[in-house]
mmCIF file of C-alpha atoms in Angstrom:
data_model
loop_
_atom_site.group_PDB
_atom_site.id
_atom_site.type_symbol
_atom_site.label_atom_id
_atom_site.label_comp_id
_atom_site.label_asym_id
_atom_site.label_seq_id
_atom_site.Cartn_x
_atom_site.Cartn_y
_atom_site.Cartn_z
ATOM 1 C CA UNK A 1 103.103 110.751 89.322
ATOM 2 C CA UNK A 2 105.239 109.025 91.949
ATOM 3 C CA UNK A 3 106.761 111.391 94.502
ATOM 4 C CA UNK A 4 108.416 109.855 97.553
ATOM 5 C CA UNK A 5 108.948 113.325 98.986
ATOM 6 C CA UNK A 6 105.254 114.168 98.669
ATOM 7 C CA UNK A 7 104.488 111.048 100.690
ATOM 8 C CA UNK A 8 107.285 111.864 103.121
ATOM 9 C CA UNK A 9 105.797 115.213 104.115
ATOM 10 C CA UNK A 10 102.161 114.120 103.844
ATOM 11 C CA UNK A 11 101.003 116.275 100.917
ATOM 12 C CA UNK A 12 98.815 113.545 99.440
ATOM 13 C CA UNK A 13 97.011 112.947 102.751
ATOM 14 C CA UNK A 14 96.420 116.676 103.235
ATOM 15 C CA UNK A 15 94.988 117.067 99.733
ATOM 16 C CA UNK A 16 92.610 114.149 100.295
ATOM 17 C CA UNK A 17 91.464 115.545 103.642
ATOM 18 C CA UNK A 18 90.629 118.796 101.866
ATOM 19 C CA UNK A 19 88.488 116.915 99.323
ATOM 20 C CA UNK A 20 90.939 117.477 96.467
ATOM 21 C CA UNK A 21 90.721 114.560 94.084
ATOM 22 C CA UNK A 22 93.983 112.760 93.373
ATOM 23 C CA UNK A 23 94.269 111.001 90.030
ATOM 24 C CA UNK A 24 97.229 108.655 89.680
ATOM 25 C CA UNK A 25 98.705 108.394 86.197
ATOM 26 C CA UNK A 26 101.154 105.466 86.364
ATOM 27 C CA UNK A 27 99.076 102.469 85.277
ATOM 28 C CA UNK A 28 100.218 100.405 88.253
ATOM 29 C CA UNK A 29 99.142 103.135 90.637
ATOM 30 C CA UNK A 30 95.843 103.486 88.757
ATOM 31 C CA UNK A 31 95.241 99.753 89.266
ATOM 32 C CA UNK A 32 96.070 100.058 92.971
ATOM 33 C CA UNK A 33 93.462 102.846 93.178
ATOM 34 C CA UNK A 34 91.004 100.642 91.304
ATOM 35 C CA UNK A 35 91.454 97.834 93.853
ATOM 36 C CA UNK A 36 91.780 100.272 96.782
ATOM 37 C CA UNK A 37 95.103 98.580 97.457
ATOM 38 C CA UNK A 38 97.246 100.221 100.146
ATOM 39 C CA UNK A 39 100.758 99.012 99.362
ATOM 40 C CA UNK A 40 102.336 98.082 96.026
ATOM 41 C CA UNK A 41 104.124 94.760 95.642
ATOM 42 C CA UNK A 42 107.028 96.551 93.960
ATOM 43 C CA UNK A 43 107.612 100.310 93.777
ATOM 44 C CA UNK A 44 108.484 100.417 90.079
ATOM 45 C CA UNK A 45 105.545 98.169 89.134
ATOM 46 C CA UNK A 46 102.925 98.840 91.816
ATOM 47 C CA UNK A 47 100.167 96.789 90.176
ATOM 48 C CA UNK A 48 102.243 93.800 89.122
ATOM 49 C CA UNK A 49 100.520 91.509 91.652
ATOM 50 C CA UNK A 50 97.137 91.722 89.861
ATOM 51 C CA UNK A 51 96.401 89.115 87.169
ATOM 52 C CA UNK A 52 94.750 90.037 83.887
ATOM 53 C CA UNK A 53 91.659 88.092 84.962
ATOM 54 C CA UNK A 54 91.449 89.981 88.280
ATOM 55 C CA UNK A 55 91.897 93.355 86.601
ATOM 56 C CA UNK A 56 89.243 92.722 83.944
ATOM 57 C CA UNK A 57 86.778 91.477 86.587
ATOM 58 C CA UNK A 58 87.353 94.593 88.698
ATOM 59 C CA UNK A 59 87.005 96.851 85.649
ATOM 60 C CA UNK A 60 83.675 95.179 84.848
ATOM 61 C CA UNK A 61 82.523 95.744 88.412
ATOM 62 C CA UNK A 62 83.732 99.376 88.474
ATOM 63 C CA UNK A 63 83.089 100.559 84.916
ATOM 64 C CA UNK A 64 80.476 98.085 83.656
ATOM 65 C CA UNK A 65 82.588 97.025 80.681
ATOM 66 C CA UNK A 66 83.577 93.728 79.053
ATOM 67 C CA UNK A 67 87.050 93.458 77.558
ATOM 68 C CA UNK A 68 89.490 90.651 76.816
ATOM 69 C CA UNK A 69 91.609 89.292 79.637
ATOM 70 C CA UNK A 70 94.758 90.544 77.979
ATOM 71 C CA UNK A 71 97.268 93.215 79.000
ATOM 72 C CA UNK A 72 96.964 94.857 75.582
ATOM 73 C CA UNK A 73 93.177 95.235 75.980
ATOM 74 C CA UNK A 74 93.530 96.720 79.460
ATOM 75 C CA UNK A 75 96.143 99.229 78.281
ATOM 76 C CA UNK A 76 94.024 100.118 75.242
ATOM 77 C CA UNK A 77 91.008 100.827 77.454
ATOM 78 C CA UNK A 78 92.902 103.198 79.743
ATOM 79 C CA UNK A 79 94.589 104.921 76.810
ATOM 80 C CA UNK A 80 91.255 105.513 75.101
ATOM 81 C CA UNK A 81 89.207 106.471 78.166
ATOM 82 C CA UNK A 82 91.453 107.563 81.030
ATOM 83 C CA UNK A 83 93.942 109.596 78.990
ATOM 84 C CA UNK A 84 91.306 112.091 77.658
ATOM 85 C CA UNK A 85 89.831 112.332 81.165
ATOM 86 C CA UNK A 86 93.210 113.393 82.527
ATOM 87 C CA UNK A 87 93.796 115.917 79.756
ATOM 88 C CA UNK A 88 90.356 117.490 80.204
ATOM 89 C CA UNK A 89 89.969 117.451 83.984
ATOM 90 C CA UNK A 90 93.372 117.813 85.623
ATOM 91 C CA UNK A 91 94.632 121.362 86.205
ATOM 92 C CA UNK A 92 97.741 120.701 88.298
ATOM 93 C CA UNK A 93 100.397 118.013 87.892
ATOM 94 C CA UNK A 94 102.374 116.874 90.922
ATOM 95 C CA UNK A 95 105.649 115.005 90.433
ATOM 96 C CA UNK A 96 108.983 114.470 92.064
ATOM 97 C CA UNK A 97 112.234 114.633 90.064
ATOM 98 C CA UNK A 98 114.847 111.982 89.491
ATOM 99 C CA UNK A 99 117.515 114.656 89.682
ATOM 100 C CA UNK A 100 117.884 118.465 89.562
ATOM 101 C CA UNK A 101 120.767 120.058 87.626
ATOM 102 C CA UNK A 102 121.841 123.105 89.625
ATOM 103 C CA UNK A 103 123.681 125.029 86.905
ATOM 104 C CA UNK A 104 120.503 125.909 85.002
ATOM 105 C CA UNK A 105 117.794 124.597 87.321
ATOM 106 C CA UNK A 106 116.769 121.774 85.006
ATOM 107 C CA UNK A 107 114.278 119.255 86.364
ATOM 108 C CA UNK A 108 115.069 115.753 85.066
ATOM 109 C CA UNK A 109 112.265 113.181 84.839
ATOM 110 C CA UNK A 110 112.731 109.590 83.686
ATOM 111 C CA UNK A 111 109.756 107.424 82.697
ATOM 112 C CA UNK A 112 108.587 104.668 80.403
ATOM 113 C CA UNK A 113 104.808 105.175 80.078
ATOM 114 C CA UNK A 114 104.705 108.791 78.911
ATOM 115 C CA UNK A 115 102.319 109.792 81.694
ATOM 116 C CA UNK A 116 104.728 112.282 83.276
ATOM 117 C CA UNK A 117 105.640 114.128 80.082
ATOM 118 C CA UNK A 118 101.964 114.159 79.080
ATOM 119 C CA UNK A 119 100.693 115.642 82.318
ATOM 120 C CA UNK A 120 103.507 118.084 82.986
ATOM 121 C CA UNK A 121 102.857 119.663 79.590
ATOM 122 C CA UNK A 122 99.072 119.489 79.570
ATOM 123 C CA UNK A 123 98.355 121.050 82.967
ATOM 124 C CA UNK A 124 98.352 124.754 83.801
ATOM 125 C CA UNK A 125 100.701 124.294 86.735
ATOM 126 C CA UNK A 126 103.420 121.739 87.377
ATOM 127 C CA UNK A 127 104.488 121.296 91.013
ATOM 128 C CA UNK A 128 107.704 119.415 91.706
ATOM 129 C CA UNK A 129 108.289 118.154 95.257
ATOM 130 C CA UNK A 130 111.866 116.954 95.563
ATOM 131 C CA UNK A 131 114.412 116.259 98.283
ATOM 132 C CA UNK A 132 117.466 118.506 98.435
ATOM 133 C CA UNK A 133 119.704 115.438 98.048
ATOM 134 C CA UNK A 134 118.547 115.132 94.415
ATOM 135 C CA UNK A 135 120.534 118.249 93.391
ATOM 136 C CA UNK A 136 123.673 117.652 91.299
ATOM 137 C CA UNK A 137 126.035 120.327 89.909
ATOM 138 C CA UNK A 138 125.166 120.167 86.196
ATOM 139 C CA UNK A 139 123.292 118.407 83.397
ATOM 140 C CA UNK A 140 126.195 116.042 82.720
ATOM 141 C CA UNK A 141 125.965 114.682 86.274
ATOM 142 C CA UNK A 142 122.195 114.458 85.850
ATOM 143 C CA UNK A 143 122.638 112.301 82.748
ATOM 144 C CA UNK A 144 124.915 109.941 84.698
ATOM 145 C CA UNK A 145 122.131 109.480 87.255
ATOM 146 C CA UNK A 146 119.661 108.824 84.419
ATOM 147 C CA UNK A 147 121.921 106.184 82.900
ATOM 148 C CA UNK A 148 122.370 104.473 86.280
ATOM 149 C CA UNK A 149 118.596 104.189 86.530
ATOM 150 C CA UNK A 150 118.414 102.561 83.117
ATOM 151 C CA UNK A 151 121.279 100.121 83.761
ATOM 152 C CA UNK A 152 120.047 99.032 87.180
ATOM 153 C CA UNK A 153 116.457 98.505 86.047
ATOM 154 C CA UNK A 154 117.580 96.891 82.771
ATOM 155 C CA UNK A 155 115.222 99.062 80.705
ATOM 156 C CA UNK A 156 115.586 102.032 78.443
ATOM 157 C CA UNK A 157 113.921 105.158 79.779
ATOM 158 C CA UNK A 158 111.451 105.721 76.930
ATOM 159 C CA UNK A 159 111.298 109.395 77.943
ATOM 160 C CA UNK A 160 113.891 111.555 79.661
ATOM 161 C CA UNK A 161 112.626 115.113 80.104
ATOM 162 C CA UNK A 162 114.664 118.192 80.978
ATOM 163 C CA UNK A 163 112.371 120.994 82.143
ATOM 164 C CA UNK A 164 114.148 124.312 82.630
ATOM 165 C CA UNK A 165 111.282 126.812 82.473
ATOM 166 C CA UNK A 166 107.545 127.127 81.966
ATOM 167 C CA UNK A 167 106.208 126.826 78.425
ATOM 168 C CA UNK A 168 106.520 130.174 76.629
ATOM 169 C CA UNK A 169 106.456 131.913 73.268
ATOM 170 C CA UNK A 170 107.853 135.217 71.980
ATOM 171 C CA UNK A 171 106.270 134.964 68.538
ATOM 172 C CA UNK A 172 103.954 137.957 68.960
ATOM 173 C CA UNK A 173 105.987 141.162 68.628
ATOM 174 C CA UNK A 174 108.782 139.564 70.627
ATOM 175 C CA UNK A 175 106.677 139.641 73.792
ATOM 176 C CA UNK A 176 107.363 136.661 76.044
ATOM 177 C CA UNK A 177 104.121 135.018 77.088
ATOM 178 C CA UNK A 178 104.039 131.970 79.364
ATOM 179 C CA UNK A 179 101.735 128.983 78.951
ATOM 180 C CA UNK A 180 101.641 128.214 75.222
ATOM 181 C CA UNK A 181 101.223 124.460 74.946
ATOM 182 C CA UNK A 182 102.905 123.377 78.173
ATOM 183 C CA UNK A 183 102.577 124.424 81.807
ATOM 184 C CA UNK A 184 102.122 128.124 82.436
ATOM 185 C CA UNK A 185 103.824 127.858 85.821
ATOM 186 C CA UNK A 186 106.448 125.467 87.196
ATOM 187 C CA UNK A 187 106.936 125.423 90.973
ATOM 188 C CA UNK A 188 109.773 123.491 92.645
ATOM 189 C CA UNK A 189 109.451 122.724 96.352
ATOM 190 C CA UNK A 190 112.701 121.526 97.900
ATOM 191 C CA UNK A 191 112.249 119.266 100.918
ATOM 192 C CA UNK A 192 114.841 119.308 103.727
ATOM 193 C CA UNK A 193 112.948 117.777 106.640
ATOM 194 C CA UNK A 194 115.584 115.450 108.190
ATOM 195 C CA UNK A 195 118.260 115.701 105.503
ATOM 196 C CA UNK A 196 120.537 118.570 106.633
ATOM 197 C CA UNK A 197 120.235 117.428 110.241
ATOM 198 C CA UNK A 198 121.388 113.928 109.271
ATOM 199 C CA UNK A 199 124.448 115.286 107.493
ATOM 200 C CA UNK A 200 125.426 117.902 110.113
ATOM 201 C CA UNK A 201 124.979 115.632 113.114
ATOM 202 C CA UNK A 202 126.515 112.618 111.377
ATOM 203 C CA UNK A 203 123.453 110.513 112.144
ATOM 204 C CA UNK A 204 123.797 106.788 111.421
ATOM 205 C CA UNK A 205 121.282 106.894 108.561
ATOM 206 C CA UNK A 206 122.893 109.837 106.703
ATOM 207 C CA UNK A 207 124.163 107.404 104.049
ATOM 208 C CA UNK A 208 120.690 107.203 102.497
ATOM 209 C CA UNK A 209 121.126 110.807 101.334
ATOM 210 C CA UNK A 210 123.123 109.231 98.512
ATOM 211 C CA UNK A 211 120.101 107.165 97.415
ATOM 212 C CA UNK A 212 118.894 107.879 93.870
ATOM 213 C CA UNK A 213 115.719 105.782 94.304
ATOM 214 C CA UNK A 214 116.675 103.238 91.617
ATOM 215 C CA UNK A 215 115.130 100.453 93.751
ATOM 216 C CA UNK A 216 118.016 98.059 93.120
ATOM 217 C CA UNK A 217 117.976 97.168 96.824
ATOM 218 C CA UNK A 218 114.408 95.860 96.436
ATOM 219 C CA UNK A 219 115.355 93.580 93.555
ATOM 220 C CA UNK A 220 117.883 91.607 95.606
ATOM 221 C CA UNK A 221 116.400 91.876 99.115
ATOM 222 C CA UNK A 222 115.682 88.429 100.579
ATOM 223 C CA UNK A 223 113.043 89.843 102.943
ATOM 224 C CA UNK A 224 111.244 91.717 100.126
ATOM 225 C CA UNK A 225 111.253 88.569 97.996
ATOM 226 C CA UNK A 226 109.862 86.484 100.843
ATOM 227 C CA UNK A 227 107.350 88.901 102.345
ATOM 228 C CA UNK A 228 106.546 91.437 99.596
ATOM 229 C CA UNK A 229 104.584 94.397 100.900
ATOM 230 C CA UNK A 230 104.475 92.985 104.428
ATOM 231 C CA UNK A 231 108.048 94.274 104.619
ATOM 232 C CA UNK A 232 107.092 97.924 104.116
ATOM 233 C CA UNK A 233 106.077 101.210 105.638
ATOM 234 C CA UNK A 234 103.511 103.800 104.612
ATOM 235 C CA UNK A 235 106.278 105.385 102.560
ATOM 236 C CA UNK A 236 106.763 102.306 100.372
ATOM 237 C CA UNK A 237 108.119 98.773 100.378
ATOM 238 C CA UNK A 238 111.540 97.538 101.373
ATOM 239 C CA UNK A 239 114.265 98.355 103.859
ATOM 240 C CA UNK A 240 114.924 101.932 102.821
ATOM 241 C CA UNK A 241 111.280 102.868 103.432
ATOM 242 C CA UNK A 242 111.365 101.230 106.845
ATOM 243 C CA UNK A 243 114.359 103.471 107.598
ATOM 244 C CA UNK A 244 112.329 106.466 106.454
ATOM 245 C CA UNK A 245 109.508 105.478 108.828
ATOM 246 C CA UNK A 246 112.046 105.236 111.646
ATOM 247 C CA UNK A 247 113.279 108.751 110.837
ATOM 248 C CA UNK A 248 109.782 110.180 111.002
ATOM 249 C CA UNK A 249 108.098 108.013 113.635
ATOM 250 C CA UNK A 250 110.726 106.173 115.669
ATOM 251 C CA UNK A 251 111.853 102.630 116.360
ATOM 252 C CA UNK A 252 108.414 101.233 117.232
ATOM 253 C CA UNK A 253 107.126 102.170 113.791
ATOM 254 C CA UNK A 254 110.115 100.475 112.156
ATOM 255 C CA UNK A 255 109.588 97.284 114.159
ATOM 256 C CA UNK A 256 105.918 97.259 113.184
ATOM 257 C CA UNK A 257 106.938 97.641 109.530
ATOM 258 C CA UNK A 258 109.017 94.476 109.722
ATOM 259 C CA UNK A 259 112.493 95.647 110.776
ATOM 260 C CA UNK A 260 113.328 92.237 112.217
ATOM 261 C CA UNK A 261 112.378 90.459 108.999
ATOM 262 C CA UNK A 262 115.696 91.721 107.598
ATOM 263 C CA UNK A 263 118.029 88.717 107.286
ATOM 264 C CA UNK A 264 121.245 90.741 107.240
ATOM 265 C CA UNK A 265 122.237 89.195 103.893
ATOM 266 C CA UNK A 266 123.804 92.508 102.789
ATOM 267 C CA UNK A 267 122.561 92.091 99.199
ATOM 268 C CA UNK A 268 121.235 95.666 99.277
ATOM 269 C CA UNK A 269 124.628 97.107 100.202
ATOM 270 C CA UNK A 270 126.533 94.982 97.691
ATOM 271 C CA UNK A 271 124.194 95.870 94.833
ATOM 272 C CA UNK A 272 123.736 99.608 95.484
ATOM 273 C CA UNK A 273 125.226 101.627 92.583
ATOM 274 C CA UNK A 274 125.933 104.655 94.788
ATOM 275 C CA UNK A 275 127.356 102.841 97.817
ATOM 276 C CA UNK A 276 124.585 103.188 100.409
ATOM 277 C CA UNK A 277 125.378 100.772 103.257
ATOM 278 C CA UNK A 278 121.721 99.987 103.847
ATOM 279 C CA UNK A 279 122.469 96.678 105.575
ATOM 280 C CA UNK A 280 124.530 98.464 108.232
ATOM 281 C CA UNK A 281 121.769 101.042 108.752
ATOM 282 C CA UNK A 282 119.190 98.279 109.222
#
């Protein structure tokens, strides 16, 4: 499932280089894999640019099937065929986290498809790669972050999961055994990378440490609306991912990503629910 931090530190690329198969689970990401498409048009709906006709034609080419050119038929196919494949073949699930509640170590995951909750419970090991800025003091603060996500994206999170331990049972003589129906092991990898340095040295981009990845800045960005995934870096689309490329690879990388396509309209800053002054950073 989507993990910006995994992309940040190059985990996905390393796994691929070591011939470890990566199976995306978000339908939009699955479609991008189907089309071998490098960049999504929108982070929260990565396959939204493909028409039903294009998807069905590609599925016929790839899978040798004939289905109706309707979204319902496409979803039904993947539910019937791809879902069992994931449950049978995948041993490790890799996710990020929307937020981590420090008081009891709860991992909070917000989703609408059910892919994250399905995989994190069905696999033997669940690995969470998350930036240290995602930590909040307690579950109440975590719920506030979850509600902000829902309000900004104007959708109800169909699933909000709180994972505080690996699956376990004590039903046999009171002995605690891990790995009943859910993951036997949960591993959380906290990513610092540039984050502490940005805060300590008061670097000009430290404001993005407040980012909760709601993508509201992409909704209102004039450059994103005009140029789509031309205005993007390898970390994702939009201004904030161009900043991330600058952090990792310098100003030349940011310019190549489309830094000067930014119009300075300040919509991103005005719309940000947590007060990131992204326009000033750009």
